PDB file of C-alpha atoms in Angstrom:
ATOM      1  CA  GLN A   1      10.277   4.672  36.662  1.00 69.00           C
ATOM      2  CA  LYS A   2       9.713   0.945  36.859  1.00 72.00           C
ATOM      3  CA  GLU A   3      10.919  -0.402  40.174  1.00 91.00           C
ATOM      4  CA  VAL A   4      11.636  -3.629  41.964  1.00 95.00           C
ATOM      5  CA  GLU A   5      11.798  -3.425  45.746  1.00 95.00           C
ATOM      6  CA  GLN A   6      13.459  -5.811  48.166  1.00 95.00           C
ATOM      7  CA  ASN A   7      14.322  -5.570  51.831  1.00 90.00           C
ATOM      8  CA  SER A   8      18.119  -5.350  51.941  1.00 86.00           C
ATOM      9  CA  GLY A   9      18.353  -7.370  55.170  1.00 87.00           C
ATOM     10  CA  PRO A  10      20.341  -9.039  56.424  1.00 94.00           C
ATOM     11  CA  LEU A  11      17.820 -11.784  56.970  1.00 96.00           C
ATOM     12  CA  SER A  12      19.204 -14.192  59.524  1.00 97.00           C
ATOM     13  CA  VAL A  13      17.777 -17.709  59.943  1.00 97.00           C
ATOM     14  CA  PRO A  14      19.039 -20.785  61.782  1.00 97.00           C
ATOM     15  CA  GLU A  15      20.180 -23.812  59.840  1.00 97.00           C
ATOM     16  CA  GLY A  16      17.258 -26.019  58.898  1.00 97.00           C
ATOM     17  CA  ALA A  17      14.687 -23.215  59.009  1.00 97.00           C
ATOM     18  CA  ILE A  18      12.643 -21.777  56.138  1.00 97.00           C
ATOM     19  CA  ALA A  19      13.971 -18.526  54.696  1.00 97.00           C
ATOM     20  CA  SER A  20      11.389 -16.258  53.083  1.00 97.00           C
ATOM     21  CA  LEU A  21      12.569 -13.566  50.674  1.00 97.00           C
ATOM     22  CA  ASN A  22      10.134 -11.024  49.297  1.00 97.00           C
ATOM     23  CA  CYS A  23       9.968  -8.694  46.322  1.00 97.00           C
ATOM     24  CA  THR A  24       7.430  -6.206  44.988  1.00 97.00           C
ATOM     25  CA  TYR A  25       7.371  -4.647  41.537  1.00 96.00           C
ATOM     26  CA  SER A  26       5.665  -1.625  40.037  1.00 94.00           C
ATOM     27  CA  ASP A  27       5.055  -2.579  36.389  1.00 90.00           C
ATOM     28  CA  ARG A  28       1.723  -4.403  36.042  1.00 90.00           C
ATOM     29  CA  GLY A  29       2.735  -5.449  32.538  1.00 87.00           C
ATOM     30  CA  SER A  30       5.622  -7.590  33.790  1.00 89.00           C
ATOM     31  CA  GLN A  31       5.264 -11.238  32.878  1.00 89.00           C
ATOM     32  CA  SER A  32       8.560 -12.914  33.734  1.00 91.00           C
ATOM     33  CA  PHE A  33      10.106 -13.080  37.188  1.00 94.00           C
ATOM     34  CA  PHE A  34      13.503 -14.314  38.230  1.00 96.00           C
ATOM     35  CA  TRP A  35      15.517 -15.026  41.347  1.00 97.00           C
ATOM     36  CA  TYR A  36      19.304 -14.842  41.221  1.00 97.00           C
ATOM     37  CA  ARG A  37      21.741 -15.877  43.921  1.00 98.00           C
ATOM     38  CA  GLN A  38      25.009 -13.983  44.291  1.00 97.00           C
ATOM     39  CA  TYR A  39      27.816 -15.091  46.545  1.00 97.00           C
ATOM     40  CA  SER A  40      30.226 -12.433  47.774  1.00 93.00           C
ATOM     41  CA  GLY A  41      32.679 -11.485  45.027  1.00 91.00           C
ATOM     42  CA  LYS A  42      30.919 -13.640  42.449  1.00 94.00           C
ATOM     43  CA  SER A  43      28.455 -12.930  39.663  1.00 95.00           C
ATOM     44  CA  PRO A  44      24.706 -13.618  39.939  1.00 96.00           C
ATOM     45  CA  GLU A  45      23.420 -17.061  38.961  1.00 95.00           C
ATOM     46  CA  LEU A  46      19.843 -17.842  38.034  1.00 94.00           C
ATOM     47  CA  ILE A  47      18.136 -20.185  40.505  1.00 95.00           C
ATOM     48  CA  MET A  48      14.412 -19.816  39.777  1.00 95.00           C
ATOM     49  CA  PHE A  49      12.035 -18.270  37.282  1.00 94.00           C
ATOM     50  CA  ILE A  50       8.247 -18.069  37.324  1.00 95.00           C
ATOM     51  CA  TYR A  51       5.676 -16.775  34.837  1.00 92.00           C
ATOM     52  CA  SER A  52       2.304 -17.817  36.223  1.00 91.00           C
ATOM     53  CA  ASN A  53       0.446 -17.015  39.418  1.00 94.00           C
ATOM     54  CA  GLY A  54       0.939 -19.570  42.136  1.00 95.00           C
ATOM     55  CA  ASP A  55       3.859 -21.646  43.311  1.00 96.00           C
ATOM     56  CA  LYS A  56       6.748 -23.250  41.476  1.00 96.00           C
ATOM     57  CA  GLU A  57       8.958 -25.715  43.299  1.00 97.00           C
ATOM     58  CA  ASP A  58      12.486 -26.848  42.497  1.00 96.00           C
ATOM     59  CA  GLY A  59      14.153 -28.906  45.190  1.00 97.00           C
ATOM     60  CA  ARG A  60      14.413 -26.822  48.366  1.00 97.00           C
ATOM     61  CA  PHE A  61      13.371 -23.664  46.515  1.00 98.00           C
ATOM     62  CA  THR A  62       9.810 -22.443  45.934  1.00 98.00           C
ATOM     63  CA  ALA A  63       8.971 -19.300  43.990  1.00 97.00           C
ATOM     64  CA  GLN A  64       5.571 -17.712  44.588  1.00 97.00           C
ATOM     65  CA  LEU A  65       3.908 -15.172  42.322  1.00 97.00           C
ATOM     66  CA  ASN A  66       0.857 -13.018  42.930  1.00 96.00           C
ATOM     67  CA  LYS A  67       0.351 -10.671  39.989  1.00 94.00           C
ATOM     68  CA  ALA A  68      -2.709  -8.994  41.502  1.00 95.00           C
ATOM     69  CA  SER A  69      -0.616  -7.899  44.489  1.00 95.00           C
ATOM     70  CA  GLN A  70       2.514  -7.410  42.341  1.00 95.00           C
ATOM     71  CA  TYR A  71       4.432  -9.609  44.700  1.00 95.00           C
ATOM     72  CA  VAL A  72       6.939 -12.406  44.170  1.00 97.00           C
ATOM     73  CA  SER A  73       8.693 -14.392  46.856  1.00 97.00           C
ATOM     74  CA  LEU A  74      11.310 -17.104  47.258  1.00 98.00           C
ATOM     75  CA  LEU A  75      11.143 -19.716  49.981  1.00 98.00           C
ATOM     76  CA  ILE A  76      14.188 -21.769  50.868  1.00 98.00           C
ATOM     77  CA  ARG A  77      13.385 -24.841  52.929  1.00 98.00           C
ATOM     78  CA  ASP A  78      15.893 -26.578  55.197  1.00 98.00           C
ATOM     79  CA  SER A  79      18.247 -23.607  54.884  1.00 98.00           C
ATOM     80  CA  GLN A  80      21.952 -24.437  54.851  1.00 97.00           C
ATOM     81  CA  PRO A  81      24.971 -22.235  55.617  1.00 97.00           C
ATOM     82  CA  SER A  82      25.860 -22.585  51.919  1.00 97.00           C
ATOM     83  CA  ASP A  83      22.644 -20.679  51.129  1.00 98.00           C
ATOM     84  CA  SER A  84      24.173 -17.583  52.713  1.00 98.00           C
ATOM     85  CA  ALA A  85      24.310 -15.096  49.839  1.00 97.00           C
ATOM     86  CA  THR A  86      22.555 -12.085  48.367  1.00 97.00           C
ATOM     87  CA  TYR A  87      19.344 -12.899  46.501  1.00 98.00           C
ATOM     88  CA  LEU A  88      18.331 -10.630  43.642  1.00 97.00           C
ATOM     89  CA  CYS A  89      14.785 -10.381  42.363  1.00 97.00           C
ATOM     90  CA  ALA A  90      14.434  -9.428  38.685  1.00 95.00           C
ATOM     91  CA  VAL A  91      11.433  -8.607  36.526  1.00 93.00           C
ATOM     92  CA  ASN A  92      11.197  -8.237  32.768  1.00 88.00           C
ATOM     93  CA  SER A  93      10.818  -4.732  31.370  1.00 81.00           C
ATOM     94  CA  GLY A  94       8.126  -4.538  28.714  1.00 75.00           C
ATOM     95  CA  ASN A  95       8.502  -6.648  25.582  1.00 71.00           C
ATOM     96  CA  THR A  96      12.255  -6.622  25.705  1.00 70.00           C
ATOM     97  CA  GLY A  97      14.946  -8.890  27.011  1.00 77.00           C
ATOM     98  CA  LYS A  98      15.883  -6.347  29.635  1.00 86.00           C
ATOM     99  CA  LEU A  99      15.427  -7.077  33.330  1.00 91.00           C
ATOM    100  CA  ILE A 100      14.888  -4.686  36.197  1.00 92.00           C
ATOM    101  CA  PHE A 101      16.723  -5.805  39.341  1.00 94.00           C
ATOM    102  CA  GLY A 102      16.008  -5.183  42.977  1.00 95.00           C
ATOM    103  CA  GLN A 103      18.811  -4.179  45.308  1.00 94.00           C
ATOM    104  CA  GLY A 104      18.988  -7.693  46.728  1.00 95.00           C
ATOM    105  CA  THR A 105      18.395  -9.277  50.134  1.00 96.00           C
ATOM    106  CA  THR A 106      21.335 -10.640  52.073  1.00 96.00           C
ATOM    107  CA  LEU A 107      20.574 -13.989  53.688  1.00 97.00           C
ATOM    108  CA  GLN A 108      22.645 -15.351  56.558  1.00 98.00           C
ATOM    109  CA  VAL A 109      22.100 -18.960  57.610  1.00 97.00           C
ATOM    110  CA  LYS A 110      23.656 -19.639  60.997  1.00 96.00           C
ATOM    111  CA  PRO A 111      24.815 -23.158  61.936  1.00 93.00           C
TER     112      PRO A 111
ATOM    113  CA  ASP B   1      27.786 -25.646  29.182  1.00 67.00           C
ATOM    114  CA  VAL B   2      26.728 -22.217  27.983  1.00 64.00           C
ATOM    115  CA  LYS B   3      29.043 -19.405  28.803  1.00 91.00           C
ATOM    116  CA  VAL B   4      29.535 -15.700  28.983  1.00 96.00           C
ATOM    117  CA  THR B   5      33.234 -14.981  29.179  1.00 96.00           C
ATOM    118  CA  GLN B   6      34.753 -11.739  30.372  1.00 96.00           C
ATOM    119  CA  SER B   7      38.335 -11.251  29.344  1.00 88.00           C
ATOM    120  CA  SER B   8      39.766 -10.190  32.700  1.00 91.00           C
ATOM    121  CA  ARG B   9      38.879 -11.076  36.272  1.00 93.00           C
ATOM    122  CA  TYR B  10      40.913  -8.270  37.821  1.00 96.00           C
ATOM    123  CA  LEU B  11      42.210  -5.135  36.154  1.00 97.00           C
ATOM    124  CA  VAL B  12      44.169  -2.150  37.466  1.00 98.00           C
ATOM    125  CA  LYS B  13      44.373   0.956  35.298  1.00 97.00           C
ATOM    126  CA  ARG B  14      45.611   4.501  35.726  1.00 98.00           C
ATOM    127  CA  THR B  15      43.454   7.602  35.629  1.00 98.00           C
ATOM    128  CA  GLY B  16      43.056   8.865  32.091  1.00 97.00           C
ATOM    129  CA  GLU B  17      43.768   5.540  30.412  1.00 97.00           C
ATOM    130  CA  LYS B  18      41.425   4.146  27.783  1.00 97.00           C
ATOM    131  CA  VAL B  19      40.098   0.826  29.054  1.00 97.00           C
ATOM    132  CA  PHE B  20      38.506  -1.990  27.090  1.00 97.00           C
ATOM    133  CA  LEU B  21      36.388  -4.647  28.781  1.00 97.00           C
ATOM    134  CA  GLU B  22      35.516  -7.563  26.539  1.00 97.00           C
ATOM    135  CA  CYS B  23      32.605  -9.954  26.768  1.00 97.00           C
ATOM    136  CA  VAL B  24      31.982 -12.985  24.571  1.00 97.00           C
ATOM    137  CA  GLN B  25      28.989 -15.347  24.659  1.00 96.00           C
ATOM    138  CA  ASP B  26      28.629 -18.693  22.923  1.00 94.00           C
ATOM    139  CA  MET B  27      24.835 -19.046  23.164  1.00 89.00           C
ATOM    140  CA  ASP B  28      23.831 -17.127  20.021  1.00 91.00           C
ATOM    141  CA  HIS B  29      21.987 -14.650  22.239  1.00 91.00           C
ATOM    142  CA  GLU B  30      20.575 -11.528  20.620  1.00 91.00           C
ATOM    143  CA  ASN B  31      20.771  -9.332  23.707  1.00 93.00           C
ATOM    144  CA  MET B  32      23.870  -8.289  25.598  1.00 95.00           C
ATOM    145  CA  PHE B  33      24.228  -5.993  28.592  1.00 96.00           C
ATOM    146  CA  TRP B  34      26.856  -4.220  30.641  1.00 98.00           C
ATOM    147  CA  TYR B  35      26.244  -3.469  34.330  1.00 97.00           C
ATOM    148  CA  ARG B  36      28.322  -2.125  37.127  1.00 97.00           C
ATOM    149  CA  GLN B  37      27.758  -3.186  40.696  1.00 96.00           C
ATOM    150  CA  ASP B  38      28.766  -1.160  43.727  1.00 94.00           C
ATOM    151  CA  PRO B  39      28.017  -1.812  47.423  1.00 89.00           C
ATOM    152  CA  GLY B  40      24.655  -0.363  48.400  1.00 86.00           C
ATOM    153  CA  LEU B  41      23.798   0.652  44.823  1.00 88.00           C
ATOM    154  CA  GLY B  42      22.899  -2.704  43.320  1.00 90.00           C
ATOM    155  CA  LEU B  43      23.194  -3.473  39.631  1.00 94.00           C
ATOM    156  CA  ARG B  44      23.163  -0.427  37.407  1.00 94.00           C
ATOM    157  CA  LEU B  45      22.739  -0.749  33.648  1.00 95.00           C
ATOM    158  CA  ILE B  46      25.355   1.059  31.578  1.00 97.00           C
ATOM    159  CA  TYR B  47      24.557   0.028  27.995  1.00 97.00           C
ATOM    160  CA  PHE B  48      22.786  -2.757  26.192  1.00 95.00           C
ATOM    161  CA  SER B  49      22.464  -4.097  22.682  1.00 95.00           C
ATOM    162  CA  TYR B  50      19.642  -6.006  20.987  1.00 91.00           C
ATOM    163  CA  ASP B  51      21.526  -6.789  17.806  1.00 90.00           C
ATOM    164  CA  VAL B  52      24.809  -6.392  16.017  1.00 92.00           C
ATOM    165  CA  LYS B  53      25.825  -2.740  15.620  1.00 89.00           C
ATOM    166  CA  MET B  54      22.887  -1.653  17.766  1.00 91.00           C
ATOM    167  CA  LYS B  55      23.279  -0.075  21.175  1.00 94.00           C
ATOM    168  CA  GLU B  56      21.107   1.712  23.669  1.00 94.00           C
ATOM    169  CA  LYS B  57      21.968   3.744  26.723  1.00 95.00           C
ATOM    170  CA  GLY B  58      21.120   2.367  30.098  1.00 94.00           C
ATOM    171  CA  ASP B  59      20.767   4.280  33.342  1.00 92.00           C
ATOM    172  CA  ILE B  60      24.394   5.438  33.731  1.00 96.00           C
ATOM    173  CA  PRO B  61      26.063   5.710  30.287  1.00 97.00           C
ATOM    174  CA  GLU B  62      28.187   8.788  31.030  1.00 97.00           C
ATOM    175  CA  GLY B  63      31.883   8.114  30.615  1.00 97.00           C
ATOM    176  CA  TYR B  64      31.312   4.844  28.776  1.00 98.00           C
ATOM    177  CA  SER B  65      30.817   3.671  25.210  1.00 97.00           C
ATOM    178  CA  VAL B  66      30.221   0.251  23.682  1.00 97.00           C
ATOM    179  CA  SER B  67      30.859  -1.670  20.522  1.00 97.00           C
ATOM    180  CA  ARG B  68      29.089  -4.684  19.055  1.00 97.00           C
ATOM    181  CA  GLU B  69      30.594  -5.602  15.705  1.00 96.00           C
ATOM    182  CA  LYS B  70      29.790  -9.315  16.013  1.00 96.00           C
ATOM    183  CA  LYS B  71      26.809 -11.019  17.602  1.00 95.00           C
ATOM    184  CA  GLU B  72      28.895 -12.878  20.163  1.00 96.00           C
ATOM    185  CA  ARG B  73      31.036  -9.959  21.362  1.00 97.00           C
ATOM    186  CA  PHE B  74      30.087  -6.845  23.305  1.00 97.00           C
ATOM    187  CA  SER B  75      32.823  -4.456  24.397  1.00 97.00           C
ATOM    188  CA  LEU B  76      32.643  -1.761  27.047  1.00 98.00           C
ATOM    189  CA  ILE B  77      35.012   1.169  26.635  1.00 98.00           C
ATOM    190  CA  LEU B  78      36.024   3.658  29.285  1.00 98.00           C
ATOM    191  CA  GLU B  79      37.269   6.537  27.174  1.00 95.00           C
ATOM    192  CA  SER B  80      39.280   8.161  29.979  1.00 97.00           C
ATOM    193  CA  ALA B  81      39.208   6.138  33.168  1.00 98.00           C
ATOM    194  CA  SER B  82      38.494   7.931  36.421  1.00 98.00           C
ATOM    195  CA  THR B  83      38.659   6.750  40.018  1.00 98.00           C
ATOM    196  CA  ASN B  84      34.857   6.836  40.322  1.00 97.00           C
ATOM    197  CA  GLN B  85      34.733   4.095  37.697  1.00 98.00           C
ATOM    198  CA  THR B  86      36.375   1.676  40.099  1.00 98.00           C
ATOM    199  CA  SER B  87      33.758  -1.069  40.320  1.00 97.00           C
ATOM    200  CA  MET B  88      32.712  -4.618  39.518  1.00 97.00           C
ATOM    201  CA  TYR B  89      31.625  -4.802  35.876  1.00 98.00           C
ATOM    202  CA  LEU B  90      29.235  -7.541  34.840  1.00 98.00           C
ATOM    203  CA  CYS B  91      28.348  -8.590  31.334  1.00 98.00           C
ATOM    204  CA  ALA B  92      25.159 -10.534  30.659  1.00 96.00           C
ATOM    205  CA  SER B  93      23.363 -11.971  27.653  1.00 94.00           C
ATOM    206  CA  SER B  94      19.867 -13.235  26.918  1.00 90.00           C
ATOM    207  CA  HIS B  95      17.660 -14.445  24.105  1.00 85.00           C
ATOM    208  CA  GLY B  96      15.454 -11.916  22.354  1.00 72.00           C
ATOM    209  CA  ASP B  97      12.501 -13.639  24.015  1.00 67.00           C
ATOM    210  CA  ARG B  98      12.120 -12.191  27.495  1.00 62.00           C
ATOM    211  CA  VAL B  99      11.350 -15.424  29.263  1.00 69.00           C
ATOM    212  CA  PHE B 100      14.728 -16.967  29.881  1.00 77.00           C
ATOM    213  CA  GLY B 101      16.468 -14.303  31.873  1.00 86.00           C
ATOM    214  CA  TYR B 102      20.141 -13.430  31.787  1.00 91.00           C
ATOM    215  CA  THR B 103      23.314 -15.434  31.887  1.00 93.00           C
ATOM    216  CA  PHE B 104      26.069 -13.447  33.562  1.00 96.00           C
ATOM    217  CA  GLY B 105      29.783 -13.500  33.011  1.00 97.00           C
ATOM    218  CA  SER B 106      32.111 -13.940  35.967  1.00 96.00           C
ATOM    219  CA  GLY B 107      32.724 -10.196  36.259  1.00 96.00           C
ATOM    220  CA  THR B 108      35.710  -7.873  36.019  1.00 97.00           C
ATOM    221  CA  ARG B 109      36.895  -6.082  39.134  1.00 97.00           C
ATOM    222  CA  LEU B 110      38.324  -2.815  37.794  1.00 98.00           C
ATOM    223  CA  THR B 111      40.436  -0.555  39.963  1.00 98.00           C
ATOM    224  CA  VAL B 112      41.398   2.874  38.640  1.00 98.00           C
ATOM    225  CA  VAL B 113      44.306   4.457  40.498  1.00 97.00           C
TER     226      VAL B 113
END
């Protein structure tokens, strides 16, 4: 059973701090990695994707991938209360368009 | 702006009713998916489709069926609704290529009473 693991949290950080969200996956063949943000009562929205080892930055968000360790993370710099949400890690399943999702980490940013 | 549209935001049905949840995408995506999301259980895949008239079971297909007669439309059918099918239902679509991830619809909150 291919799995994606995340700490459910909640992860609580003060406003302006760096939030670090982590995810591990079991399928060594995975090649595409995604981070979705989901506000309470809303559907998930894609905020970052990464395919290669290393870092990828987009504004306040940085995705980090280490395929050898089967580890992907999301850093949110200068965290804002509006970043408070559940963050879902997703990994592609084989050579299909299907994604495997983690359970999500709830982030709380306190003013 | 690309979209995945789910026909209803909130729906209340009675036990035993046949329920249709509709999903339409305007992105010419090959793949379409139906998930349900419940607190503490995350996203669970019900059915998916890689092409018109094709369907494959996901992790929890029992009590559900699907229909994909046109590329842009993927319907989820609850043959006889039960209270344990009360949930948030999310439709998603993606290109056949695995690299772009999913676009989700806004979700349907179904309550079966």
